[in-house]
Coordinates of C-alpha atoms in Angstrom, one line a residue:
M236 CA 29.6 14.1 -10.7
K237 CA 28.2 10.7 -11.3
I238 CA 29.3 7.9 -9.0
I239 CA 28.3 4.2 -9.7
L240 CA 27.9 2.5 -6.4
T241 CA 29.1 -1.1 -6.2
L242 CA 29.8 -3.3 -3.3
L243 CA 33.6 -3.7 -2.8
V244 CA 33.3 -6.1 0.1
S245 CA 32.1 -9.7 0.6
I246 CA 28.6 -10.0 1.5
F247 CA 29.5 -12.0 4.5
S248 CA 31.4 -9.1 6.0
L249 CA 28.1 -7.2 6.0
L250 CA 26.4 -10.0 8.0
D251 CA 26.5 -10.4 11.8
L252 CA 27.7 -14.0 11.7
S253 CA 27.5 -14.3 15.5
Q254 CA 23.8 -14.5 15.4
P255 CA 22.2 -17.9 16.4
G256 CA 21.9 -20.3 13.4
L257 CA 24.8 -18.8 11.6
E258 CA 27.5 -20.8 13.2
G259 CA 28.2 -22.9 10.1
V260 CA 28.4 -19.9 7.9
K261 CA 30.9 -18.3 10.2
D262 CA 33.1 -21.4 10.5
A263 CA 33.3 -21.7 6.7
Y264 CA 33.8 -17.9 6.0
D265 CA 36.6 -17.7 8.9
R266 CA 38.3 -20.8 7.0
G267 CA 38.2 -18.6 3.8
D268 CA 35.8 -21.1 2.1
E269 CA 33.1 -18.6 0.8
K270 CA 31.6 -21.3 -1.4
A271 CA 30.9 -23.5 1.6
A272 CA 29.7 -20.4 3.6
A273 CA 27.2 -19.6 0.8
S274 CA 25.9 -23.1 0.9
E275 CA 25.5 -22.8 4.7
L276 CA 23.8 -19.6 4.3
L277 CA 21.4 -20.8 1.8
Q278 CA 20.4 -23.8 4.1
Y279 CA 20.0 -21.4 7.0
Y280 CA 17.5 -19.3 5.0
K281 CA 15.7 -22.3 3.6
S282 CA 15.1 -23.6 7.1
R283 CA 14.6 -20.2 8.9
D284 CA 11.2 -18.9 10.1
L285 CA 10.1 -16.7 7.2
G286 CA 7.0 -15.4 8.7
Y287 CA 6.0 -11.8 8.1
P288 CA 2.9 -9.8 9.0
G289 CA 0.2 -10.0 6.3
L290 CA 2.2 -12.4 4.0
V291 CA -0.1 -14.9 2.3
M292 CA 1.9 -17.9 1.1
D293 CA -0.8 -20.3 -0.1
R294 CA -3.4 -18.3 -2.1
I295 CA -3.3 -16.2 -5.3
T296 CA -6.1 -14.1 -6.7
A297 CA -7.3 -14.3 -10.3
E298 CA -5.9 -10.9 -10.8
E299 CA -2.5 -11.7 -9.4
Q300 CA -2.3 -14.9 -11.5
K301 CA -3.0 -12.7 -14.6
W302 CA -0.1 -10.5 -13.6
A303 CA 2.2 -13.5 -13.1
D304 CA 1.3 -15.1 -16.5
E305 CA 1.6 -11.8 -18.3
A306 CA 5.1 -11.3 -16.7
L307 CA 6.3 -14.6 -18.3
E308 CA 5.8 -12.8 -21.6
H309 CA 7.4 -9.6 -20.4
R310 CA 4.0 -7.7 -20.3
F311 CA 4.3 -6.1 -17.0
F312 CA 1.4 -4.8 -14.8
V313 CA 2.5 -1.4 -13.9
H314 CA -0.6 0.7 -13.3
R315 CA -4.3 0.3 -13.4
G316 CA -4.7 3.4 -15.4
Y317 CA -2.9 1.9 -18.3
Q318 CA -4.4 -1.4 -19.4
P319 CA -3.9 -3.6 -21.0
S320 CA -0.3 -4.0 -19.7
Y321 CA 2.5 -2.8 -22.1
F322 CA 5.0 -5.2 -23.6
Y323 CA 8.6 -4.3 -22.5
G324 CA 10.4 -6.5 -25.0
K325 CA 12.0 -10.0 -25.1
D326 CA 15.2 -8.1 -24.2
I327 CA 13.6 -6.1 -21.4
D328 CA 13.7 -2.3 -22.0
W329 CA 13.4 -0.7 -18.4
T330 CA 13.5 2.6 -20.0
Y331 CA 10.4 2.1 -22.2
W332 CA 8.0 5.0 -21.6
P333 CA 5.0 4.6 -23.9
V334 CA 3.1 7.5 -22.3
K335 CA 4.9 10.4 -20.8
D336 CA 3.2 10.1 -17.4
N337 CA 5.8 10.0 -14.6
E338 CA 3.7 7.5 -12.6
L339 CA 3.9 5.0 -15.5
R340 CA 7.6 5.1 -15.4
W341 CA 8.1 5.3 -11.5
Q342 CA 5.8 2.4 -10.9
L343 CA 7.5 0.2 -13.5
H344 CA 10.4 0.0 -10.9
R345 CA 8.1 -1.1 -8.1
H346 CA 7.8 -4.6 -9.8
K347 CA 4.2 -5.2 -8.8
W348 CA 4.2 -8.5 -10.6
F349 CA 7.2 -10.0 -8.8
T350 CA 5.3 -11.2 -5.7
P351 CA 2.5 -12.7 -7.8
L352 CA 5.3 -14.8 -9.6
G353 CA 6.3 -16.2 -6.2
K354 CA 2.6 -16.8 -5.2
A355 CA 2.0 -18.6 -8.7
W356 CA 4.8 -21.0 -7.9
R357 CA 3.6 -21.7 -4.3
V358 CA 0.1 -22.5 -5.6
S359 CA 1.0 -24.5 -8.8
G360 CA 4.4 -25.9 -7.9
D361 CA 5.7 -24.8 -11.3
E362 CA 9.2 -23.3 -10.9
K363 CA 9.0 -21.6 -14.2
Y364 CA 7.6 -18.7 -12.2
V365 CA 10.5 -18.5 -9.9
R366 CA 13.0 -18.9 -12.7
E367 CA 11.4 -15.9 -14.5
W368 CA 11.4 -13.8 -11.3
M369 CA 15.2 -14.6 -11.0
F370 CA 15.9 -13.8 -14.5
E371 CA 14.0 -10.4 -14.5
Y372 CA 15.5 -9.6 -11.0
R373 CA 19.0 -9.9 -12.3
D374 CA 18.1 -8.3 -15.5
W375 CA 16.9 -5.2 -13.7
I376 CA 20.1 -5.0 -11.6
A377 CA 22.2 -5.2 -14.7
K378 CA 20.4 -2.5 -16.6
N379 CA 19.6 -0.1 -13.6
P380 CA 22.9 0.8 -12.0
L381 CA 22.8 3.0 -8.9
I382 CA 24.2 6.4 -9.6
L383 CA 24.3 9.3 -7.2
I384 CA 22.4 12.4 -8.2
D385 CA 21.1 15.4 -6.4
S386 CA 17.9 14.7 -4.6
E387 CA 15.9 17.3 -6.5
D388 CA 16.6 15.7 -9.7
F389 CA 14.2 12.9 -8.8
E390 CA 11.3 15.3 -9.3
M391 CA 12.4 16.7 -12.6
L392 CA 9.7 16.8 -15.3
D393 CA 11.8 17.6 -18.4
E394 CA 13.6 14.8 -20.2
A395 CA 17.2 14.7 -19.2
K396 CA 19.9 14.6 -22.0
D397 CA 21.6 11.7 -20.6
K398 CA 19.3 8.7 -20.9
I399 CA 21.1 6.7 -18.1
L400 CA 20.9 9.6 -15.7
E401 CA 17.1 10.2 -16.7
N402 CA 16.5 6.5 -15.8
V403 CA 18.1 6.9 -12.3
R404 CA 15.3 9.4 -11.6
F405 CA 12.8 6.8 -12.0
A406 CA 14.6 3.6 -10.9
W407 CA 16.3 5.0 -7.8
R408 CA 14.0 7.6 -6.5
P409 CA 13.7 6.8 -2.7
L410 CA 10.1 6.1 -2.7
E411 CA 10.5 3.4 -5.4
V412 CA 13.5 1.9 -3.6
S413 CA 11.4 1.7 -0.4
H414 CA 8.7 -0.3 -2.3
R415 CA 11.3 -2.8 -3.6
V416 CA 12.8 -3.0 0.0
E417 CA 9.6 -4.2 1.5
D418 CA 8.3 -6.2 -1.4
Q419 CA 11.5 -8.1 -1.8
I420 CA 10.8 -9.4 1.7
R421 CA 7.7 -11.1 0.4
Q422 CA 9.4 -12.3 -2.7
F423 CA 12.3 -13.9 -0.8
A424 CA 10.0 -15.6 1.7
L425 CA 7.9 -16.9 -1.2
C426 CA 10.7 -18.1 -3.5
V427 CA 13.6 -19.1 -1.3
N428 CA 12.6 -22.8 -1.0
A429 CA 12.3 -23.3 -4.7
D430 CA 15.0 -25.8 -6.1
C431 CA 16.2 -23.2 -8.6
F432 CA 16.9 -20.7 -5.9
D433 CA 20.6 -21.5 -5.5
E434 CA 23.7 -20.1 -3.6
A435 CA 24.6 -17.8 -6.5
F436 CA 21.3 -16.2 -6.7
L437 CA 21.2 -15.8 -2.8
L438 CA 24.4 -13.8 -3.0
D439 CA 23.1 -11.7 -5.8
F440 CA 19.9 -11.1 -3.9
L441 CA 21.5 -10.2 -0.6
E442 CA 24.0 -7.9 -2.2
N443 CA 21.3 -6.0 -4.1
Y444 CA 19.0 -5.9 -1.0
Y445 CA 21.8 -4.5 1.1
K446 CA 22.6 -2.0 -1.6
H447 CA 18.9 -0.9 -1.4
A448 CA 18.6 -0.7 2.2
D449 CA 21.9 1.1 2.7
Y450 CA 21.1 3.7 0.0
L451 CA 17.5 4.3 1.3
Q452 CA 18.6 4.7 4.9
A453 CA 21.0 7.5 3.8
H454 CA 18.5 9.1 1.4
Y455 CA 15.2 9.6 3.2
S456 CA 12.9 12.1 1.6
A457 CA 12.8 15.4 3.4
K458 CA 9.1 15.3 4.5
G459 CA 5.6 14.1 3.7
N460 CA 4.2 10.6 3.1
H461 CA 7.2 9.5 1.0
L462 CA 9.3 9.7 4.2
L463 CA 6.8 7.7 6.1
F464 CA 6.6 5.0 3.5
E465 CA 10.5 4.8 3.4
A466 CA 10.9 4.7 7.3
Q467 CA 8.3 2.0 7.7
R468 CA 9.8 -0.1 5.0
M469 CA 13.2 0.2 6.5
L470 CA 11.8 -1.0 9.9
A471 CA 10.5 -4.0 8.0
A472 CA 13.9 -4.6 6.4
S473 CA 15.6 -4.3 9.9
F474 CA 13.4 -7.0 11.3
F475 CA 13.2 -9.5 8.5
F476 CA 16.8 -9.4 7.4
H477 CA 18.1 -8.9 10.9
E478 CA 21.3 -10.8 9.9
F479 CA 22.7 -7.6 8.4
A480 CA 25.1 -6.0 10.9
D481 CA 23.5 -2.7 10.1
A482 CA 20.1 -3.8 10.9
D483 CA 20.0 -2.3 14.3
K484 CA 20.9 1.1 13.0
W485 CA 18.2 0.8 10.3
R486 CA 15.7 0.1 12.9
K487 CA 16.8 2.9 15.3
D488 CA 16.7 5.4 12.5
A489 CA 13.4 4.3 11.2
V490 CA 11.7 4.5 14.7
E491 CA 13.2 7.8 15.2
V492 CA 11.6 9.1 12.0
M493 CA 8.3 7.6 12.8
N494 CA 8.2 9.1 16.3
R495 CA 9.3 12.4 15.0
E496 CA 7.0 12.6 12.0
I497 CA 3.8 11.7 13.9
G498 CA 4.2 14.9 15.8
L499 CA 5.0 16.9 12.7
Q500 CA 2.6 15.5 10.1
V501 CA -0.5 15.0 12.3
Y502 CA -2.4 17.9 13.7
D503 CA -3.8 17.9 17.2
D504 CA -7.2 16.8 15.9
G505 CA -5.7 13.8 14.1
V506 CA -5.7 15.2 10.5
Q507 CA -2.6 14.4 8.5
Y508 CA -1.3 17.6 7.1
E509 CA -1.6 16.9 3.4
L510 CA -5.5 17.3 3.8
D511 CA -6.3 14.5 1.5
P512 CA -8.4 11.6 2.7
H513 CA -6.3 9.0 0.7
Y514 CA -3.0 10.2 2.0
H515 CA -4.4 10.6 5.5
I516 CA -5.5 6.9 5.4
E517 CA -2.0 5.8 3.9
A518 CA -0.3 7.8 6.6
A519 CA -2.4 6.2 9.4
K520 CA -1.8 2.8 7.9
L521 CA 2.1 3.4 7.9
F522 CA 2.1 4.7 11.5
F523 CA 0.0 1.7 12.5
N524 CA 2.0 -0.9 10.4
S525 CA 5.1 0.3 12.3
L526 CA 3.3 -0.5 15.5
A527 CA 2.2 -3.8 14.2
L528 CA 5.7 -4.7 13.0
C529 CA 7.3 -3.8 16.4
N530 CA 4.7 -5.8 18.2
Y531 CA 5.1 -8.9 16.0
Y532 CA 8.8 -8.9 16.7
G533 CA 8.4 -8.0 20.4
M534 CA 9.6 -4.4 20.5
L535 CA 6.4 -2.4 20.9
D536 CA 8.0 -0.2 23.7
V537 CA 9.8 1.8 21.2
F538 CA 6.8 4.0 20.8
P539 CA 5.3 6.1 23.5
E540 CA 1.6 6.1 24.6
S541 CA 1.1 9.4 22.8
Y542 CA 1.9 7.6 19.5
L543 CA -0.9 5.1 19.9
E544 CA -3.3 7.9 20.9
T545 CA -2.4 9.8 17.7
V546 CA -2.9 6.8 15.4
H547 CA -6.3 6.3 17.1
N548 CA -7.3 9.9 16.4
M549 CA -6.3 9.4 12.8
A550 CA -8.7 6.5 12.7
V551 CA -11.4 8.6 14.2
V552 CA -10.9 11.2 11.4
V553 CA -11.3 8.4 8.8
Y554 CA -14.5 6.9 10.2
N555 CA -16.0 10.4 10.5
L556 CA -15.3 11.2 6.9
L557 CA -16.7 7.9 5.7
Y558 CA -20.1 7.7 4.4
P559 CA -22.5 4.9 5.6
D560 CA -21.8 3.1 2.3
Y561 CA -18.1 2.8 3.1
T562 CA -17.1 5.4 0.5
V563 CA -15.0 8.4 1.4
P564 CA -15.0 12.0 0.0
V565 CA -12.4 12.3 -3.0
F566 CA -11.2 15.7 -1.8
S567 CA -7.8 16.7 -3.4
D568 CA -5.8 13.7 -4.8
C569 CA -8.1 11.1 -3.0
R570 CA -9.3 8.2 -5.1
F571 CA -12.0 5.6 -4.7
L572 CA -11.2 3.2 -2.0
T573 CA -13.0 -0.3 -1.8
K574 CA -15.1 -1.3 1.2
E575 CA -12.8 -4.4 1.5
S576 CA -9.6 -2.4 1.8
L577 CA -11.2 -0.1 4.3
Q578 CA -12.7 -2.9 6.5
S579 CA -9.3 -4.6 6.6
K580 CA -7.9 -1.5 8.3
F581 CA -10.9 -1.2 10.6
R582 CA -10.3 -4.9 11.6
D583 CA -6.7 -4.2 12.4
W584 CA -7.3 -0.9 14.2
S585 CA -10.2 -2.5 16.3
E586 CA -8.0 -5.2 17.5
V587 CA -5.7 -2.6 19.1
F588 CA -8.2 0.2 20.0
T589 CA -10.6 -2.1 21.7
D590 CA -12.6 0.5 23.5
D591 CA -13.7 2.2 20.2
A592 CA -17.0 0.7 19.6
Y593 CA -17.5 2.2 16.1
L594 CA -14.3 0.7 14.8
K595 CA -15.8 -2.7 15.8
Y596 CA -19.0 -1.8 14.2
L597 CA -17.4 -0.9 10.8
A598 CA -15.1 -4.0 10.9
T599 CA -18.0 -6.2 11.4
D600 CA -20.7 -4.6 9.1
G601 CA -22.6 -3.6 12.2
E602 CA -22.8 -7.1 13.8
E603 CA -20.7 -5.8 16.7
G604 CA -20.0 -2.5 18.2
S605 CA -22.2 0.5 18.1
V606 CA -22.4 3.9 16.4
P607 CA -21.2 7.1 18.2
S608 CA -23.6 9.1 20.3
Y609 CA -22.9 12.3 18.5
K610 CA -23.7 13.0 15.0
S611 CA -21.7 16.0 13.5
K612 CA -18.1 16.4 14.1
A613 CA -15.4 19.1 13.6
F614 CA -11.7 18.7 13.1
R615 CA -11.0 22.4 13.3
T616 CA -7.2 22.4 13.0
G617 CA -7.2 20.2 9.9
G618 CA -10.3 21.8 8.5
F619 CA -12.7 18.8 8.0
Y620 CA -16.3 19.4 9.1
I621 CA -18.9 16.6 9.0
L622 CA -22.7 17.4 9.3
R623 CA -25.0 14.5 9.5
N624 CA -28.4 13.6 10.8
G625 CA -27.7 9.9 11.4
W626 CA -25.2 7.1 10.7
D627 CA -27.3 4.7 8.6
M628 CA -28.0 4.4 4.9
N629 CA -31.2 6.6 5.1
S630 CA -29.1 9.4 6.6
T631 CA -27.8 12.6 5.1
Q632 CA -24.2 13.6 5.5
V633 CA -22.2 16.7 4.3
D634 CA -18.4 16.6 4.4
I635 CA -16.8 20.0 4.2
K636 CA -13.1 20.9 3.5
A637 CA -11.9 24.3 4.6
G638 CA -8.5 23.9 6.3
P639 CA -5.0 25.5 6.5
K640 CA -2.5 25.9 3.8
A641 CA -1.3 22.3 2.8
F642 CA 1.0 20.7 0.4
W643 CA 1.2 19.3 -3.2
H644 CA -1.6 16.7 -2.9
C645 CA -4.0 19.4 -1.6
Q646 CA -6.1 21.4 -4.2
P647 CA -7.2 25.0 -4.0
D648 CA -10.6 24.2 -3.1
N649 CA -11.3 25.6 0.4
G650 CA -15.1 25.7 1.1
T651 CA -15.9 22.7 -1.1
F652 CA -18.3 20.1 0.1
E653 CA -19.9 16.7 -0.7
Y654 CA -23.5 16.1 -0.1
W655 CA -24.4 12.4 0.4
S656 CA -28.0 11.2 1.0
E657 CA -29.8 7.9 1.1
G658 CA -26.9 6.1 -0.5
R659 CA -26.1 8.6 -3.2
N660 CA -23.2 11.2 -3.1
F661 CA -24.8 14.1 -5.2
F662 CA -21.8 16.3 -5.1
P663 CA -18.7 14.2 -5.3
D664 CA -15.5 16.2 -5.5
S665 CA -13.6 16.4 -8.8
G666 CA -10.7 14.0 -7.9
S667 CA -7.4 14.3 -9.7
Y668 CA -7.4 12.1 -12.7
V669 CA -3.5 11.9 -13.1
Y670 CA -0.4 13.2 -11.2
G671 CA 2.3 14.5 -13.5
G672 CA 4.5 14.1 -16.6
D673 CA 5.0 16.0 -19.8
D674 CA 2.9 19.2 -20.6
S675 CA 0.0 17.2 -21.9
I676 CA -0.2 15.1 -18.7
L677 CA 0.1 18.1 -16.5
A678 CA -2.6 19.9 -18.4
E679 CA -4.9 17.0 -17.7
R680 CA -4.0 17.2 -14.0
N681 CA -4.3 20.9 -13.8
W682 CA -7.9 20.8 -15.2
F683 CA -9.0 18.9 -12.2
R684 CA -7.2 21.2 -9.7
Q685 CA -9.1 24.3 -10.8
T686 CA -11.0 26.0 -8.0
R687 CA -14.0 26.5 -10.4
V688 CA -14.4 22.7 -10.8
H689 CA -15.1 22.2 -7.1
N690 CA -18.2 23.1 -5.1
T691 CA -17.0 26.5 -3.8
V692 CA -16.7 30.2 -4.8
T693 CA -14.4 32.0 -7.1
L694 CA -13.5 35.5 -8.3
D695 CA -13.5 35.7 -12.1
D696 CA -13.1 31.8 -12.3
R697 CA -9.6 32.2 -10.9
N698 CA -7.9 29.7 -8.8
L699 CA -7.8 30.8 -5.1
D700 CA -4.8 33.0 -4.2
S701 CA -4.9 31.7 -0.6
T702 CA -5.7 28.1 0.3
A703 CA -6.2 28.8 4.1
S704 CA -9.4 28.9 5.9
R705 CA -10.4 29.4 9.5
C706 CA -13.5 28.3 11.5
V707 CA -15.3 31.1 13.2
N708 CA -18.4 29.3 14.5
W709 CA -19.2 25.5 15.0
S710 CA -22.2 23.8 16.5
A711 CA -22.4 20.0 17.0
R712 CA -26.1 20.6 16.0
G713 CA -25.2 20.8 12.4
R714 CA -23.8 24.2 11.7
V715 CA -20.3 25.6 10.7
T716 CA -19.0 28.9 9.5
V717 CA -15.6 29.2 7.7
V718 CA -13.9 32.2 6.5
S719 CA -11.2 32.3 3.7
D720 CA -9.2 35.3 2.5
S721 CA -9.5 33.9 -1.0
Y722 CA -8.0 36.7 -3.0
E723 CA -6.6 40.2 -2.2
G724 CA -9.4 42.2 -1.1
F725 CA -11.9 39.3 -1.2
V726 CA -13.2 37.6 1.9
H727 CA -15.4 34.6 1.6
K728 CA -17.6 33.7 4.6
R729 CA -19.4 30.4 4.0
T730 CA -22.1 29.0 6.5
F731 CA -23.4 25.4 6.2
R732 CA -26.5 24.3 8.2
L733 CA -27.8 20.8 8.0
R734 CA -31.5 20.4 9.2
R735 CA -32.9 17.3 10.6
N736 CA -34.7 16.4 7.6
G737 CA -31.5 16.5 5.5
T738 CA -32.0 19.9 3.8
L739 CA -28.7 21.8 3.6
L740 CA -28.6 25.6 3.7
I741 CA -25.5 27.3 2.4
R742 CA -25.0 31.0 2.9
D743 CA -22.2 32.7 0.9
E744 CA -21.2 36.2 2.1
I745 CA -18.4 38.0 0.0
S746 CA -17.0 41.2 1.3
G747 CA -13.9 43.5 0.7
P748 CA -12.9 46.0 -2.0
A749 CA -12.2 43.5 -4.8
T750 CA -14.5 43.6 -7.8
G751 CA -15.4 41.2 -10.5
V752 CA -17.7 38.3 -11.2
V753 CA -18.3 36.1 -8.2
G754 CA -19.1 32.5 -9.2
V755 CA -20.8 30.0 -6.9
H756 CA -19.9 26.6 -8.4
F757 CA -21.8 23.4 -8.4
N758 CA -20.6 19.9 -9.8
L759 CA -23.1 17.1 -9.6
V760 CA -22.9 13.5 -9.8
P761 CA -23.4 12.1 -13.3
C762 CA -27.2 12.4 -14.0
E763 CA -29.8 14.0 -15.9
V764 CA -31.1 17.3 -14.7
E765 CA -33.7 20.1 -15.3
S766 CA -33.4 23.7 -14.5
D767 CA -35.5 26.8 -14.0
V768 CA -33.7 30.1 -14.3
D769 CA -34.6 33.7 -13.7
S770 CA -32.6 36.7 -12.5
G771 CA -33.5 36.3 -8.7
E772 CA -33.6 32.5 -8.3
I773 CA -32.0 29.5 -10.0
E774 CA -33.2 25.9 -9.5
V775 CA -31.7 22.7 -10.7
R776 CA -33.2 19.3 -10.1
T777 CA -31.9 15.8 -10.5
L778 CA -33.9 13.2 -12.4
F779 CA -32.9 9.8 -11.1
E780 CA -35.6 7.1 -11.9
D781 CA -35.2 5.6 -8.4
G782 CA -36.8 8.7 -6.8
N783 CA -33.7 9.6 -4.7
N784 CA -33.4 13.3 -6.0
I785 CA -32.5 16.6 -4.8
S786 CA -33.2 20.2 -5.8
I787 CA -30.6 22.9 -5.7
T788 CA -32.0 26.5 -5.4
T789 CA -29.8 29.5 -5.4
R790 CA -31.1 33.0 -4.5
S791 CA -29.7 36.6 -4.1
R792 CA -31.0 40.0 -3.8
E793 CA -28.5 40.8 -6.6
A794 CA -29.1 39.8 -10.2
L795 CA -28.1 36.2 -10.9
T796 CA -26.9 34.7 -14.1
Y797 CA -26.7 31.0 -14.8
R798 CA -23.8 29.3 -16.8
E799 CA -23.5 25.8 -17.8
D800 CA -20.0 24.5 -17.5
E801 CA -17.8 21.6 -18.5
G802 CA -17.9 19.0 -15.7
W803 CA -15.9 15.8 -15.0
H804 CA -15.5 13.5 -12.1
S805 CA -12.5 11.1 -11.5
A806 CA -12.5 8.6 -8.7
S807 CA -9.7 6.5 -10.3
Y808 CA -6.5 7.2 -12.1
R809 CA -7.1 8.1 -15.7
E810 CA -10.8 7.3 -15.4
K811 CA -13.3 10.2 -15.6
V812 CA -17.1 10.6 -16.2
E813 CA -18.9 13.6 -17.6
R814 CA -21.3 15.3 -15.2
P815 CA -23.6 18.4 -15.0
A816 CA -21.8 21.4 -13.7
W817 CA -23.0 25.1 -13.5
T818 CA -22.0 28.3 -12.2
V819 CA -24.4 31.0 -10.5
Q820 CA -22.7 34.3 -11.1
V821 CA -23.3 37.7 -9.5
Q822 CA -21.4 40.9 -10.3
K823 CA -19.5 42.5 -7.5
S824 CA -18.9 46.2 -8.6
S825 CA -17.9 47.7 -5.2
A826 CA -16.7 47.1 -1.7
K827 CA -20.5 46.3 -0.9
R828 CA -20.9 42.8 0.3
V829 CA -22.7 40.2 -1.8
V830 CA -24.9 37.4 -0.2
V831 CA -25.9 34.3 -2.0
M832 CA -28.1 31.6 -0.5
T833 CA -28.5 28.1 -1.7
V834 CA -30.9 25.5 -0.4
I835 CA -30.3 21.7 -1.2
E836 CA -33.4 19.6 -0.4
K837 CA -34.9 16.3 -1.0

């Protein structure tokens, strides 16, 4: 049954008019003069402190200015993977879906260009930007009614018969609602003092905002990073729009979610359970932002000391995975993260975790702080292992992923690794390219999820049956052994050893009764290569002109074959580059174990 939700009460009845500063509003409302009450409420907000953590009021980047100017023409910036921005019509069509990628449709409803419209006014003084924001805001409300549907329908991939119901999947998915809940705080703060921002629009805005917050508070996602985004943004709503009578409940419930989920989503070693560096960083940011919000508004005591310790552990995971050039491994659905975005997090974290000298080092480009005394590091519960011979740009670092069973963002790639040396990542992971949509989009995503396009081992090129691994040996001197029951009757034991000179030794031992073709897969950085092949040894060498090269030599007592493969690397959404890829194959015809040795050296 479809139920269209509308507010059947006055917005003033949803406010706590006993709060300081609202005396004039209360007096007018109690007299039954809602017009006067609206005027008083507008003056209250125009004169209220509108400070909010991280809000920049007086600057706009060139990119943001472009988004604002395009928005005047209804060309909306929705996704970096789809440029130039699409035109959504003079009469805006919020159901326009030029490419059947779900992200394109979902992220349209995040209104990324709304905040730049406010910034453009603050910088230029031209109220055309605010007027356009007000028009588009009201247009969205009119064309995107809130209809209750079953929560599982938000993730449907097939096109619904009812176009209105189909649109609800995208416009009112809780994650998108949470984006709007937080971003409308910034839009309100930026635009409320424009002359064109009048009483009528204020009431429209507050009604829509309450509808969003009330709906989101009752429809949190069941688990995962979506739930963290939603709760942290409701916490923001409870503080900034504290005038709503329900704000205390919003805050209490959001804090309860964050305190509960930090124990459920973060392993004892600090790794977030999706086993994806990008989402680990996002989760750490959300847990930290909740701390920062409560501290900003003088309520830090809602979080126990253990909460702070866990957030710090998450930061430690981040900076251990990080390479000396401020890049991170693109395991699973991770994407390229800029140095600037990472350093902003390190600055924030270092101001709270003042005893961590490496956070300060990273935040200041090494001008302050110091590097850790250890080199290699194991996060055994989460399954990330870092082998390194130093912390500077002349070092070699190997990041290995071999953890427990994980969730949707985690790929079937246990045992994969990246090898970074002297400023170059020679074995970047495949990435993800796209997320989901119609069959053609899913096919593109699934290509990058194949086990064989990662730097690990397969049987008959199949995806792993089991994505869980366990560590059976670890040495901080640069050695780790992990075991995966990859397929029925197929046990893969992989040992990494990093020597002081940067040479990496990999020993793959496959045992069990399963038979078939064992493939040891290699996927290089885009480059030119040369190879020497015989049945007992296969060598591939990179040919970079700057001299920063490696050779990869694979040996076995069994007969080896060499197969060139299709290779792609994607560090950004809908961007991919071709790269050398090959598989060293060995026939496993009985329960007899197979051992393959690989040496990667400068």
